[in-house]
GROMACS .gro file of C-alpha atoms in nm:
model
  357
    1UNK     CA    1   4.958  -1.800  -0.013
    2UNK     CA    2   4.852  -2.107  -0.225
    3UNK     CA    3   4.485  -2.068  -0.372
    4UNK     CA    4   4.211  -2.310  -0.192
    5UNK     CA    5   4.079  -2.573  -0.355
    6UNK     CA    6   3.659  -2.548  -0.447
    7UNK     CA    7   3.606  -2.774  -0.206
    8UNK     CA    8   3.824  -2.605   0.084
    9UNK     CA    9   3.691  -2.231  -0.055
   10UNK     CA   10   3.306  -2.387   0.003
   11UNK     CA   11   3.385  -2.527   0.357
   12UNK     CA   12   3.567  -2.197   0.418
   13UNK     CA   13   3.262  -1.984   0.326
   14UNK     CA   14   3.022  -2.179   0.399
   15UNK     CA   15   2.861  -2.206   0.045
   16UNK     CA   16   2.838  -2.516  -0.150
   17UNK     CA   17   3.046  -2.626  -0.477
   18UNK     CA   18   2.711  -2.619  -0.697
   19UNK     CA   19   2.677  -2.276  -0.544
   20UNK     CA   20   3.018  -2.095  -0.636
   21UNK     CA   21   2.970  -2.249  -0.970
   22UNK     CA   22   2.664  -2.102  -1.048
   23UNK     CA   23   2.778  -1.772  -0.923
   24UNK     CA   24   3.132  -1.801  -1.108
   25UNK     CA   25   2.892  -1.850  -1.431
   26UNK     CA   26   2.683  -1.515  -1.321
   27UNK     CA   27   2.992  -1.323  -1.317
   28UNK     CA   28   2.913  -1.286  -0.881
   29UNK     CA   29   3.193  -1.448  -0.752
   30UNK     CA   30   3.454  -1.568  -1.010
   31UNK     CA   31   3.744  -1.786  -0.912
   32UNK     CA   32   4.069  -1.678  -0.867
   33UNK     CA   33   4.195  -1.889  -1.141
   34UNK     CA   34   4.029  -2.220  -1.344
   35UNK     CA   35   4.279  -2.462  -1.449
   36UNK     CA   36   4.304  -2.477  -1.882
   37UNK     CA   37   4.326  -2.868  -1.869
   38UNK     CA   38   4.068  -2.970  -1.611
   39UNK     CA   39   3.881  -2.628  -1.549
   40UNK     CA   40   3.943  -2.699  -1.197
   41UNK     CA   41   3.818  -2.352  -0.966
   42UNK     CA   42   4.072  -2.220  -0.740
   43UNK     CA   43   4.030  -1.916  -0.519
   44UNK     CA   44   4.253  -1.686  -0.336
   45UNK     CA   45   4.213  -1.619   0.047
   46UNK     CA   46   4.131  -1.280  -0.008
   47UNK     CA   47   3.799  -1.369  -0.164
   48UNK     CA   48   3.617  -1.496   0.140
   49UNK     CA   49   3.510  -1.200   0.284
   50UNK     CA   50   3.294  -1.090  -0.031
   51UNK     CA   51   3.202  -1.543  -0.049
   52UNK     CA   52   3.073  -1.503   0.306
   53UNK     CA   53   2.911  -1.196   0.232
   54UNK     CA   54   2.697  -1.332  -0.035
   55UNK     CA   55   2.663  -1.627   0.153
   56UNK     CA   56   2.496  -1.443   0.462
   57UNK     CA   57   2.325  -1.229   0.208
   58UNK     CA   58   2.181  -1.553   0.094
   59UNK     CA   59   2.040  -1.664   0.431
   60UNK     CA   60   1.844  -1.329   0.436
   61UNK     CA   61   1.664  -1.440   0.110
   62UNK     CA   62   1.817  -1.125  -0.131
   63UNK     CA   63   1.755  -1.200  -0.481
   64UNK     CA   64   2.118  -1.237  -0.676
   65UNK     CA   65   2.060  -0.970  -0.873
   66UNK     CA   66   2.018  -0.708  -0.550
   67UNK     CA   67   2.343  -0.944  -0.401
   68UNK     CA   68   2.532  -0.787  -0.688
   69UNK     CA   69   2.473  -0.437  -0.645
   70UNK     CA   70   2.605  -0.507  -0.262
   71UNK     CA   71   2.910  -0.614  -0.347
   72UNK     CA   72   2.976  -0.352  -0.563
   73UNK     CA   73   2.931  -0.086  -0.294
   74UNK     CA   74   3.185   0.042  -0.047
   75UNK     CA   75   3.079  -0.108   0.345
   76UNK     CA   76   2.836   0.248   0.443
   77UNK     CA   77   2.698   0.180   0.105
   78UNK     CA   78   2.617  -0.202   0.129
   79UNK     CA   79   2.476  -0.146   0.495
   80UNK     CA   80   2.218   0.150   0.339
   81UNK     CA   81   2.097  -0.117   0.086
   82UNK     CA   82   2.087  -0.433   0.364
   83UNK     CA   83   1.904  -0.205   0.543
   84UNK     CA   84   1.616  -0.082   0.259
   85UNK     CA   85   1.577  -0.429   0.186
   86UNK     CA   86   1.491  -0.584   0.536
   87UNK     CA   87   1.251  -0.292   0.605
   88UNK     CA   88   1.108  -0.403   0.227
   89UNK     CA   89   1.078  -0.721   0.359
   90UNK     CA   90   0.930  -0.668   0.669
   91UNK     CA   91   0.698  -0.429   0.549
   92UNK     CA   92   0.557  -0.781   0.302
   93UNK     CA   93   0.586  -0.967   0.607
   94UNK     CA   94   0.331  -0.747   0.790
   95UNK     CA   95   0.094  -0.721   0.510
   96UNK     CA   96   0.121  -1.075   0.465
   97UNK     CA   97   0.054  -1.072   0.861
   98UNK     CA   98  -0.248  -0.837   0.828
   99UNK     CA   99  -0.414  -1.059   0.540
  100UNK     CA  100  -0.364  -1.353   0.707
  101UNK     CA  101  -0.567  -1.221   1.046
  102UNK     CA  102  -0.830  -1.079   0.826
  103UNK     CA  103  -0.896  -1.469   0.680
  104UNK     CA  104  -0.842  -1.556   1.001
  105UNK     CA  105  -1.101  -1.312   1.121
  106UNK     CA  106  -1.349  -1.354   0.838
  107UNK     CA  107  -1.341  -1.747   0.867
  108UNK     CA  108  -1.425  -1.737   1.242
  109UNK     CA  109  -1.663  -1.404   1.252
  110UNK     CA  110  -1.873  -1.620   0.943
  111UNK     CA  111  -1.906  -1.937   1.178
  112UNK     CA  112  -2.076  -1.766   1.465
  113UNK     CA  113  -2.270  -1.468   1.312
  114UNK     CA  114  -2.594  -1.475   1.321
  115UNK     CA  115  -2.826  -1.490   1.048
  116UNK     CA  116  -3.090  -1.307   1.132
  117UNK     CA  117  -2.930  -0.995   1.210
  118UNK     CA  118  -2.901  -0.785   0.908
  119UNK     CA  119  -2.670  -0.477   0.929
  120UNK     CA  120  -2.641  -0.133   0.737
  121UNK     CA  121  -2.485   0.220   0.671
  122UNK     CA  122  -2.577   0.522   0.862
  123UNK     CA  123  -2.326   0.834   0.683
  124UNK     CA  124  -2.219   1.187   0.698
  125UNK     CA  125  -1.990   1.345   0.384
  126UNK     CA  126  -1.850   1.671   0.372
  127UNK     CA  127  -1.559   1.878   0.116
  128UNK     CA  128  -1.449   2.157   0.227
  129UNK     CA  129  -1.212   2.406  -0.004
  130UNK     CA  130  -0.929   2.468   0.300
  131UNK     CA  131  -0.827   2.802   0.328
  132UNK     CA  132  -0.538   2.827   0.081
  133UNK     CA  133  -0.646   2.666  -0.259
  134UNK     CA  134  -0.860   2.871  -0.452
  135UNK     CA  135  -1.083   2.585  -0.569
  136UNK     CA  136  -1.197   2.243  -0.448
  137UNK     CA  137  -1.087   1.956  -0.660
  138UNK     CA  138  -1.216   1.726  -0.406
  139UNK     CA  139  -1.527   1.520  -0.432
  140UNK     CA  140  -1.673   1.329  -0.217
  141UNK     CA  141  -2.016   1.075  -0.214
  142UNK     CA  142  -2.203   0.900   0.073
  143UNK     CA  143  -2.474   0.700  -0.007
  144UNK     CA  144  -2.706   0.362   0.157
  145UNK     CA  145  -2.428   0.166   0.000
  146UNK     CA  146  -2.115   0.348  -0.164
  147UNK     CA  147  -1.870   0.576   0.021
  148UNK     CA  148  -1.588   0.704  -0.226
  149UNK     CA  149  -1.351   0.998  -0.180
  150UNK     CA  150  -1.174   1.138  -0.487
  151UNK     CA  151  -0.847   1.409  -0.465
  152UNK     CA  152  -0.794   1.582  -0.840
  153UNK     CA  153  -0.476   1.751  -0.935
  154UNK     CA  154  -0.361   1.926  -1.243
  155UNK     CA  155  -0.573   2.212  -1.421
  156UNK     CA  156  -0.886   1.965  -1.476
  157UNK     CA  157  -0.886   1.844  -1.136
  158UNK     CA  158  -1.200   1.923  -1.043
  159UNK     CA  159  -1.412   1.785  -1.318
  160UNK     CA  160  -1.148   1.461  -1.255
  161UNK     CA  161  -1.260   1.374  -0.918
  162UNK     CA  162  -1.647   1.406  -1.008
  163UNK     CA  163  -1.588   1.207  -1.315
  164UNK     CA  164  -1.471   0.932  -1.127
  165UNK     CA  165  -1.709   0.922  -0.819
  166UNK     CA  166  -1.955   0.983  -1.092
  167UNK     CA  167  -1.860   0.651  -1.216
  168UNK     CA  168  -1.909   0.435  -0.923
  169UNK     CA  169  -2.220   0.554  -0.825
  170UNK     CA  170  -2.458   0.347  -1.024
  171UNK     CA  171  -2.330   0.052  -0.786
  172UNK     CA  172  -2.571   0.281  -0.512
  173UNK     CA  173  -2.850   0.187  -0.722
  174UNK     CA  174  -3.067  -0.109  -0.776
  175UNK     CA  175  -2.971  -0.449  -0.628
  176UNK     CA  176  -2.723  -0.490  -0.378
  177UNK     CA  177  -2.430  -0.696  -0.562
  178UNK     CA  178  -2.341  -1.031  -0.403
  179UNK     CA  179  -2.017  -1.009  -0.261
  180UNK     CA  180  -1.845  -1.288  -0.468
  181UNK     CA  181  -1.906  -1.071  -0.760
  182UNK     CA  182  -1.840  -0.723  -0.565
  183UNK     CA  183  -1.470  -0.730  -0.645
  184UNK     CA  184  -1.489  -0.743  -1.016
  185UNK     CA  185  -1.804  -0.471  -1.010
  186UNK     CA  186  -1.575  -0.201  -0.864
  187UNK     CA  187  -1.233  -0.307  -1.092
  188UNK     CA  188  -1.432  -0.273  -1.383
  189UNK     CA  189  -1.558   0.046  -1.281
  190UNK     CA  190  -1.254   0.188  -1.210
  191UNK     CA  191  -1.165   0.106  -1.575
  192UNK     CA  192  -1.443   0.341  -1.689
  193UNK     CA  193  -1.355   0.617  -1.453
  194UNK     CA  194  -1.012   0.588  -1.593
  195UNK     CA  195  -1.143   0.599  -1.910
  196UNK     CA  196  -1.353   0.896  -1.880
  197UNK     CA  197  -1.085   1.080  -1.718
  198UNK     CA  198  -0.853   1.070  -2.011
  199UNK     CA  199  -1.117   1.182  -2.229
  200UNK     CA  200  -1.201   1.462  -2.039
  201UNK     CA  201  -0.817   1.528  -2.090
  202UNK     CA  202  -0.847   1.456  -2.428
  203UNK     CA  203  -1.142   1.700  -2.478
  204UNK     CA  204  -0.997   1.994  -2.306
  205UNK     CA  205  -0.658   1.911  -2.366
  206UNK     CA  206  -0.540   1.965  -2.030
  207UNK     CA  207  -0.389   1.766  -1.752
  208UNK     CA  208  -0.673   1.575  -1.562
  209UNK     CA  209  -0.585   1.349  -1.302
  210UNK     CA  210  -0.727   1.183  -0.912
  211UNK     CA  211  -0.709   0.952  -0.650
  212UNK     CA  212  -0.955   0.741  -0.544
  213UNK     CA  213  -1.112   0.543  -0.250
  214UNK     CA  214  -1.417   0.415  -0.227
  215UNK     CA  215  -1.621   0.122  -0.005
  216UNK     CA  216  -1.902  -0.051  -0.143
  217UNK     CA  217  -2.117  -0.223   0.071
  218UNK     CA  218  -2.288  -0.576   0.010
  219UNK     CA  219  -2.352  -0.669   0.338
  220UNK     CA  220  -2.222  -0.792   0.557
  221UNK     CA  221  -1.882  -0.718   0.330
  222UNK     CA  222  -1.756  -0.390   0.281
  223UNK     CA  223  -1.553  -0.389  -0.038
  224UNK     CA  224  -1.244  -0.180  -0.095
  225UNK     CA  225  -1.111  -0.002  -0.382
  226UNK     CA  226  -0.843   0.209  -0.329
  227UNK     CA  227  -0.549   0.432  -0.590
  228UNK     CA  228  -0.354   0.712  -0.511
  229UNK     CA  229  -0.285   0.845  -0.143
  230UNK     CA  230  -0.642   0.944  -0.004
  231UNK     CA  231  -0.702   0.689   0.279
  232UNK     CA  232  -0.931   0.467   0.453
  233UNK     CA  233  -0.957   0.414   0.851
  234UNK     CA  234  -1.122   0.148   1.013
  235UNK     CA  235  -1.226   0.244   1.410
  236UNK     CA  236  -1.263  -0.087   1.587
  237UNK     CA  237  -1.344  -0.138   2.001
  238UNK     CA  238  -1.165   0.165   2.017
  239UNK     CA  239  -0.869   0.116   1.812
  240UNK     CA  240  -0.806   0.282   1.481
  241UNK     CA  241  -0.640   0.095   1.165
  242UNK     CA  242  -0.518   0.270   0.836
  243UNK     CA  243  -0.673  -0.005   0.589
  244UNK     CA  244  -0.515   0.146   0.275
  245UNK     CA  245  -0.142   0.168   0.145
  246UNK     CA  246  -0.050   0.550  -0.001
  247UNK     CA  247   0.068   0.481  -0.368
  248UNK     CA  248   0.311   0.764  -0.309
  249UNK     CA  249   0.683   0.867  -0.388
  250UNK     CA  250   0.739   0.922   0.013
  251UNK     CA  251   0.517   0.585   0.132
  252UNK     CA  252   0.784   0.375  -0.137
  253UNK     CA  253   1.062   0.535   0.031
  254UNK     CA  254   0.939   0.416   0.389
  255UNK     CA  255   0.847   0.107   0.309
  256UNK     CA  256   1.212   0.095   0.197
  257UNK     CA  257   1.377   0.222   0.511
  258UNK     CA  258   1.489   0.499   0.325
  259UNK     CA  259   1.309   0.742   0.537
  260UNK     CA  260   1.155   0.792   0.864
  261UNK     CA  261   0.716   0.827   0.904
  262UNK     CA  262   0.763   1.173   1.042
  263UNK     CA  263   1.041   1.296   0.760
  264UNK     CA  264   0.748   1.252   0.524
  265UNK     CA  265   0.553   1.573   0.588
  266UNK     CA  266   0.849   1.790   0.488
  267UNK     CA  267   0.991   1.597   0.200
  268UNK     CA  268   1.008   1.778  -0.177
  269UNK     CA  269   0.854   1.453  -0.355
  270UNK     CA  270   0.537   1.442  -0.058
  271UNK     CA  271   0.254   1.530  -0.364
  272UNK     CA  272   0.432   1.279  -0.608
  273UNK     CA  273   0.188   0.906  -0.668
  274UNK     CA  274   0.321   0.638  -0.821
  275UNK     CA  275  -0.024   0.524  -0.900
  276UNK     CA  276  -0.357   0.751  -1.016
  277UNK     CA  277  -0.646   0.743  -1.246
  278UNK     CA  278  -0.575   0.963  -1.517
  279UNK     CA  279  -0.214   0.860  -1.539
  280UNK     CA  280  -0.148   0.736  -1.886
  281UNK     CA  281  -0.048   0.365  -1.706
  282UNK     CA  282  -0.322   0.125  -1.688
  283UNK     CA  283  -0.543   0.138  -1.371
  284UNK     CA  284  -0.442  -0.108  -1.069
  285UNK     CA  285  -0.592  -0.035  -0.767
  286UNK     CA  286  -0.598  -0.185  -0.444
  287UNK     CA  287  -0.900  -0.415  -0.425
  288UNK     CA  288  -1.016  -0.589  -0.077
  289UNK     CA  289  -1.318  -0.762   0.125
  290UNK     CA  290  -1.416  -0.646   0.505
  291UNK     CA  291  -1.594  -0.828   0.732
  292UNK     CA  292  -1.799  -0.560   0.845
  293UNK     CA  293  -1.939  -0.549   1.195
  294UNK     CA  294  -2.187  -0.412   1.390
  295UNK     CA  295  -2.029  -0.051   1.607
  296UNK     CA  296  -1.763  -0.032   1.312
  297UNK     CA  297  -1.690   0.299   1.203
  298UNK     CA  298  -1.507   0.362   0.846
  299UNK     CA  299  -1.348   0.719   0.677
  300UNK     CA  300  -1.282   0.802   0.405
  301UNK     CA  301  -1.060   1.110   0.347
  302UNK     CA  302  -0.850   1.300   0.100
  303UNK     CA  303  -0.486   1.403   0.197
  304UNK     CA  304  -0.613   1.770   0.353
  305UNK     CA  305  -0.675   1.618   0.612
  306UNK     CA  306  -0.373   1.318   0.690
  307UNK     CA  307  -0.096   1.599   0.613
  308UNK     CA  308  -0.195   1.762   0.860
  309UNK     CA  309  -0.390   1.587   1.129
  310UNK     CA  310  -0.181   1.271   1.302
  311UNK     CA  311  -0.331   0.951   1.328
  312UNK     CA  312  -0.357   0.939   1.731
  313UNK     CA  313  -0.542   1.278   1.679
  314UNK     CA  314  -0.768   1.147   1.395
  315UNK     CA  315  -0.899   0.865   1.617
  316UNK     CA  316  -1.002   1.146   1.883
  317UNK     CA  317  -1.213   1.335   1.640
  318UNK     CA  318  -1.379   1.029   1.458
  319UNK     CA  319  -1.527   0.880   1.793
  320UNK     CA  320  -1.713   1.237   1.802
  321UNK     CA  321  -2.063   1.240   1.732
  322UNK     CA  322  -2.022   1.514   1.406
  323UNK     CA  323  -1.698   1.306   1.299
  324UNK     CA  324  -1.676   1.460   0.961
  325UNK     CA  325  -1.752   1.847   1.106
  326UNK     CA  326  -1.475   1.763   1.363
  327UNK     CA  327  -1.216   1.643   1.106
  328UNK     CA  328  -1.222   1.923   0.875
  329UNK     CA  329  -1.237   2.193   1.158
  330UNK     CA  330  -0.933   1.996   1.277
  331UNK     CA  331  -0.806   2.028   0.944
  332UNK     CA  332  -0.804   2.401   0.894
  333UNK     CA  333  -0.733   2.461   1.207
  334UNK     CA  334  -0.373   2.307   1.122
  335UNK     CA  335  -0.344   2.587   0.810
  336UNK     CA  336  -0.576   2.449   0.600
  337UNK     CA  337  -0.296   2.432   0.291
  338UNK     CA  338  -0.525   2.167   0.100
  339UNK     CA  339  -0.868   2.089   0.038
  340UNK     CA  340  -1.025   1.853   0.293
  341UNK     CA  341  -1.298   1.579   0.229
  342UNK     CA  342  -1.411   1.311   0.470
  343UNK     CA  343  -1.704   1.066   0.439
  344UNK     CA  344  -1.734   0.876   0.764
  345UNK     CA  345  -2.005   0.543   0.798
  346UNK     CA  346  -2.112   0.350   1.076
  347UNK     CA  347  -2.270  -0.030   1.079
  348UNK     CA  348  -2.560  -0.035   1.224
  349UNK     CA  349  -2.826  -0.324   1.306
  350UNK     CA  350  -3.069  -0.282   1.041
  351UNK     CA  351  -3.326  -0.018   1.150
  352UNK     CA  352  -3.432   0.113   0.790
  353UNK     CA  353  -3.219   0.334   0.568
  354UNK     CA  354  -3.146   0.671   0.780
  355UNK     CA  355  -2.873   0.863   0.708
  356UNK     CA  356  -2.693   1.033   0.996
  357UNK     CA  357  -2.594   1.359   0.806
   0.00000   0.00000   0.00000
């Protein structure tokens, strides 16, 4: 069969000329054969399947580079990867979604608040060693302004998790921070946490490593700071929200399609982060505002008790009055394998400073 034209090939395929010459100079889709004298592109017939491939792959918005490794993949394997990278892209989409309805939210909740009402933090924390590990490397803080939950791992655990609640909790003190500056108070000291965990490795030459979440309040914003895989849940009229992303092996392979929410629990890699203080990489957490509101209630909680306790039944126990006594009994009720620490706040209208627990 004669070889098509560029021209006839793009119509064909439905890509343009300036297209199939800028992937026949990528080495993506090279022409059948390029005439010596006028480097004229021809193409075979047989080519348009992988052309229209790349063209649909196009549409979808697939960088080239993830186009090639498609088209080098027999059909079962191309479908695995289309498939990883929509679920990639709708799990963007959604946090792109979520940010967007918290500006939304925080715009419109700023125009009609009132003034006058001033709002604050009544708390509860409690750690709790499980009933398999025989030590708690868990720490956790509640304060009039700071909530932060750390999970250590490695033989200096412990004193890992306590260094780096330790190092946040200066922001309980003194003046409340404005909350244009908030942001930069808690990435900063997350730097120093870091930093004092590696030189508690350093010192005692042994592994020392943790997670960390923490909210700091400058009211009426609750700021977020968040690394590693302990969580924070938001309970709102009624309706509970995860407001962290686990920086884990198993959440990567989710968010890629690659495997199903409930597969999670009983995967090998389930204790692996991709991100922790301690690590040897530079620090980047998670940092975020919250419009607080009045009949919020926040946790804070380590992985003792999400590995074990379901979301649906986590909501149950945190509208209970002893939230935090409910959660862990929860917890070890389910095997306690891990230890458990949950710090749970309500906002309150300002009554005075009077801790719940």
């Amino acid at each position: 069969m004669e070889p098509l034209t560029i021209g006839a090939f793009a119509k064909a395929c439905r890509l343009t000329p300036k297209a199939l010459r800028l992937y026949d100079e990528l080495g993506l889709l090279r022409p059948a054969r390029v005439d010596p004298d006028t480097g004229y592109r021809y193409y075979a017939v047989e080519q348009l399947p992988r052309a229209r491939l790349v063209a649909w792959l196009r549409r979808l918005g697939m960088p080239l580079a993830e186009i090639r490794t498609v088209c080098a993949l027999d059909t079962a394997g191309a479908a695995r990867e289309i498939r990883a990278y929509w679920a990639r892209v709708e799990a963007e989409t959604a946090a792109r979604r979520d940010l967007a309805a918290f500006l939304v939210d925080q715009l419109t909740t700023e125009s009609r608040r009132d003034p006058t009402t001033m709002l604050e933090l009544r708390y509860a924390a409690r750690s709790d060693r499980g009933l398999v590990r025989p030590a708690n490397q868990d720490t956790v803080y509640a304060g009039r302004r700071l909530l932060a939950v750390a999970d250590g791992f490695g033989p200096a655990g412990a004193p890992a998790s306590s260094a780096a609640v330790e190092s946040l909790r200066f922001l309980d003190e003194g003046a409340e921070p404005a909350a244009g500056s908030v942001l930069n108070l808690l990435e900063e000291a997350v730097r120093g946490a870091d930093e004092a965990i590696r030189e508690l490795a350093a010192d005692g030459e042994e592994q020392a490593g943790t997670t960390l979440t923490a909210l700091l309040w400058a009211g009426p914003k609750l700021a977020l700071v968040h690394i590693g895989d302990s969580r924070a849940y938001l309970l709102r009229d009624g309706e509970l929200f995860r407001i962290t992303h686990d920086h884990s092996v198993v959440q990567s392979l989710i968010d890629e399609g690659r495997l199903a929410p409930e597969e999670a629990a009983s995967h090998p890699q389930r204790a692996l982060l991709l991100k922790a203080l301690g690590s040897g990489a530079a620090p980047l957490p998670d940092l975020r505002l919250h419009e607080a509101r009045a009949g919020d209630r926040y946790l804070l909680c380590s992985d003792g008790l999400t590995s074990v306790v379901p979301d649906g039944r986590i909501k149950e126990l945190l509208a209970a009055e002893d939230a935090v006594g409910a959660l862990i009994d929860e917890a070890n009720a389910a095997g306690g394998p891990d230890n458990v620490s949950c710090a749970v706040a309500d906002v309150v209208v300002s009554t005075g400073p009077v801790p719940v627990g």
